[in-house]
Amino acid sequence: SVLFKLIKKLLKLIKKLKAEAKAQSSSKAAMSSHREEQVARLKHELEDLSRQCYFQRLKTSTTISEIIQYINSHVQEDPLLNPVKDNPFNPKKSCELL
């Protein structure tokens, strides 16, 4: 798939950057650290992409219907739609007429 091709390209790029970093002299420490940062960033991106390859993709049409079904089945337990009638923590108020 497209992700696997991208992962292969990233692996090749990481190997190339590592080889270039080793070939650089110690006088170019700033460039070397920049290359190391690039390698670290690409490794992180590679890990993210490889994790995404294993996610199960679902069609939106099926997930939307499942979400609507879940919402409808849990309407009675929703505190925003059905707030608590009597709050036990509020002090009892009594009306006194003078």
PDB file of C-alpha atoms in Angstrom:
ATOM      1  CA  SER A   1       0.000   0.000   0.000  1.00  0.00           C
ATOM      2  CA  VAL A   2       0.957   3.649  -0.064  1.00  0.00           C
ATOM      3  CA  LEU A   3       1.991   3.683   3.592  1.00  0.00           C
ATOM      4  CA  PHE A   4       4.388   0.780   3.121  1.00  0.00           C
ATOM      5  CA  LYS A   5       6.022   2.546   0.165  1.00  0.00           C
ATOM      6  CA  LEU A   6       6.365   5.687   2.253  1.00  0.00           C
ATOM      7  CA  ILE A   7       7.887   3.712   5.120  1.00  0.00           C
ATOM      8  CA  LYS A   8      10.432   2.165   2.752  1.00  0.00           C
ATOM      9  CA  LYS A   9      11.376   5.610   1.444  1.00  0.00           C
ATOM     10  CA  LEU A  10      11.757   6.912   4.986  1.00  0.00           C
ATOM     11  CA  LEU A  11      13.985   3.987   5.926  1.00  0.00           C
ATOM     12  CA  LYS A  12      16.207   4.644   2.918  1.00  0.00           C
ATOM     13  CA  LEU A  13      16.378   8.333   3.799  1.00  0.00           C
ATOM     14  CA  ILE A  14      17.298   7.550   7.406  1.00  0.00           C
ATOM     15  CA  LYS A  15      20.097   5.234   6.270  1.00  0.00           C
ATOM     16  CA  LYS A  16      21.360   7.890   3.863  1.00  0.00           C
ATOM     17  CA  LEU A  17      21.336  10.577   6.555  1.00  0.00           C
ATOM     18  CA  LYS A  18      23.166   8.304   8.984  1.00  0.00           C
ATOM     19  CA  ALA A  19      25.828   7.551   6.375  1.00  0.00           C
ATOM     20  CA  GLU A  20      26.260  11.257   5.608  1.00  0.00           C
ATOM     21  CA  ALA A  21      26.506  12.077   9.306  1.00  0.00           C
ATOM     22  CA  LYS A  22      29.271   9.513   9.768  1.00  0.00           C
ATOM     23  CA  ALA A  23      31.142  10.848   6.741  1.00  0.00           C
ATOM     24  CA  GLN A  24      31.184  14.410   8.054  1.00  0.00           C
ATOM     25  CA  SER A  25      34.213  15.611   9.962  1.00  0.00           C
ATOM     26  CA  SER A  26      34.073  16.728  13.586  1.00  0.00           C
ATOM     27  CA  SER A  27      34.630  20.358  12.551  1.00  0.00           C
ATOM     28  CA  LYS A  28      31.133  20.381  11.151  1.00  0.00           C
ATOM     29  CA  ALA A  29      29.496  19.586  14.481  1.00  0.00           C
ATOM     30  CA  ALA A  30      26.591  21.959  13.877  1.00  0.00           C
ATOM     31  CA  MET A  31      25.637  20.237  10.635  1.00  0.00           C
ATOM     32  CA  SER A  32      26.088  16.861  12.256  1.00  0.00           C
ATOM     33  CA  SER A  33      23.693  17.747  15.068  1.00  0.00           C
ATOM     34  CA  HIS A  34      21.231  19.019  12.466  1.00  0.00           C
ATOM     35  CA  ARG A  35      21.462  15.676  10.655  1.00  0.00           C
ATOM     36  CA  GLU A  36      20.954  13.817  13.929  1.00  0.00           C
ATOM     37  CA  GLU A  37      17.837  15.886  14.578  1.00  0.00           C
ATOM     38  CA  GLN A  38      16.571  15.030  11.104  1.00  0.00           C
ATOM     39  CA  VAL A  39      17.219  11.345  11.690  1.00  0.00           C
ATOM     40  CA  ALA A  40      15.413  11.459  15.042  1.00  0.00           C
ATOM     41  CA  ARG A  41      12.455  13.298  13.500  1.00  0.00           C
ATOM     42  CA  LEU A  42      12.249  10.820  10.626  1.00  0.00           C
ATOM     43  CA  LYS A  43      12.436   7.859  13.015  1.00  0.00           C
ATOM     44  CA  HIS A  44       9.550   9.319  14.990  1.00  0.00           C
ATOM     45  CA  GLU A  45       7.561   9.838  11.792  1.00  0.00           C
ATOM     46  CA  LEU A  46       8.341   6.282  10.721  1.00  0.00           C
ATOM     47  CA  GLU A  47       7.081   4.899  14.034  1.00  0.00           C
ATOM     48  CA  ASP A  48       3.861   6.889  13.687  1.00  0.00           C
ATOM     49  CA  LEU A  49       3.291   5.669  10.134  1.00  0.00           C
ATOM     50  CA  SER A  50       3.997   2.053  11.016  1.00  0.00           C
ATOM     51  CA  ARG A  51       1.465   2.283  13.879  1.00  0.00           C
ATOM     52  CA  GLN A  52      -1.107   3.768  11.512  1.00  0.00           C
ATOM     53  CA  CYS A  53      -0.663   0.849   9.104  1.00  0.00           C
ATOM     54  CA  TYR A  54      -2.213  -1.494  11.651  1.00  0.00           C
ATOM     55  CA  PHE A  55      -5.286   0.635  12.484  1.00  0.00           C
ATOM     56  CA  GLN A  56      -8.533  -0.917  11.400  1.00  0.00           C
ATOM     57  CA  ARG A  57     -10.253   1.466   9.011  1.00  0.00           C
ATOM     58  CA  LEU A  58     -14.035   1.580   9.082  1.00  0.00           C
ATOM     59  CA  LYS A  59     -16.458   3.173   6.672  1.00  0.00           C
ATOM     60  CA  THR A  60     -18.036   6.388   7.872  1.00  0.00           C
ATOM     61  CA  SER A  61     -21.525   5.228   6.964  1.00  0.00           C
ATOM     62  CA  THR A  62     -21.328   2.279   9.361  1.00  0.00           C
ATOM     63  CA  THR A  63     -19.655   4.148  12.204  1.00  0.00           C
ATOM     64  CA  ILE A  64     -22.156   7.021  12.085  1.00  0.00           C
ATOM     65  CA  SER A  65     -25.074   4.625  12.395  1.00  0.00           C
ATOM     66  CA  GLU A  66     -23.361   2.880  15.323  1.00  0.00           C
ATOM     67  CA  ILE A  67     -22.723   6.209  17.066  1.00  0.00           C
ATOM     68  CA  ILE A  68     -26.355   7.274  16.605  1.00  0.00           C
ATOM     69  CA  GLN A  69     -27.535   3.922  17.956  1.00  0.00           C
ATOM     70  CA  TYR A  70     -25.251   4.261  21.000  1.00  0.00           C
ATOM     71  CA  ILE A  71     -26.455   7.814  21.693  1.00  0.00           C
ATOM     72  CA  ASN A  72     -30.105   6.795  21.420  1.00  0.00           C
ATOM     73  CA  SER A  73     -29.630   3.834  23.738  1.00  0.00           C
ATOM     74  CA  HIS A  74     -27.915   5.975  26.419  1.00  0.00           C
ATOM     75  CA  VAL A  75     -30.167   9.041  26.365  1.00  0.00           C
ATOM     76  CA  GLN A  76     -31.658   8.297  29.785  1.00  0.00           C
ATOM     77  CA  GLU A  77     -28.216   8.205  31.436  1.00  0.00           C
ATOM     78  CA  ASP A  78     -26.971  11.449  29.887  1.00  0.00           C
ATOM     79  CA  PRO A  79     -26.636  14.098  32.635  1.00  0.00           C
ATOM     80  CA  LEU A  80     -26.701  16.938  30.107  1.00  0.00           C
ATOM     81  CA  LEU A  81     -30.044  15.888  28.656  1.00  0.00           C
ATOM     82  CA  ASN A  82     -31.543  14.692  31.943  1.00  0.00           C
ATOM     83  CA  PRO A  83     -30.076  16.738  34.797  1.00  0.00           C
ATOM     84  CA  VAL A  84     -30.434  15.644  38.387  1.00  0.00           C
ATOM     85  CA  LYS A  85     -33.735  16.958  39.736  1.00  0.00           C
ATOM     86  CA  ASP A  86     -32.727  17.473  43.339  1.00  0.00           C
ATOM     87  CA  ASN A  87     -29.165  18.349  44.242  1.00  0.00           C
ATOM     88  CA  PRO A  88     -28.425  16.959  47.725  1.00  0.00           C
ATOM     89  CA  PHE A  89     -25.531  19.381  48.190  1.00  0.00           C
ATOM     90  CA  ASN A  90     -27.640  22.536  47.857  1.00  0.00           C
ATOM     91  CA  PRO A  91     -29.042  23.826  51.137  1.00  0.00           C
ATOM     92  CA  LYS A  92     -32.796  23.604  51.462  1.00  0.00           C
ATOM     93  CA  LYS A  93     -34.430  26.966  50.899  1.00  0.00           C
ATOM     94  CA  SER A  94     -37.650  27.863  52.523  1.00  0.00           C
ATOM     95  CA  CYS A  95     -39.873  30.744  51.661  1.00  0.00           C
ATOM     96  CA  GLU A  96     -40.855  32.984  54.548  1.00  0.00           C
ATOM     97  CA  LEU A  97     -43.483  35.615  54.171  1.00  0.00           C
ATOM     98  CA  LEU A  98     -43.496  38.559  56.521  1.00  0.00           C
TER      99      LEU A  98
END
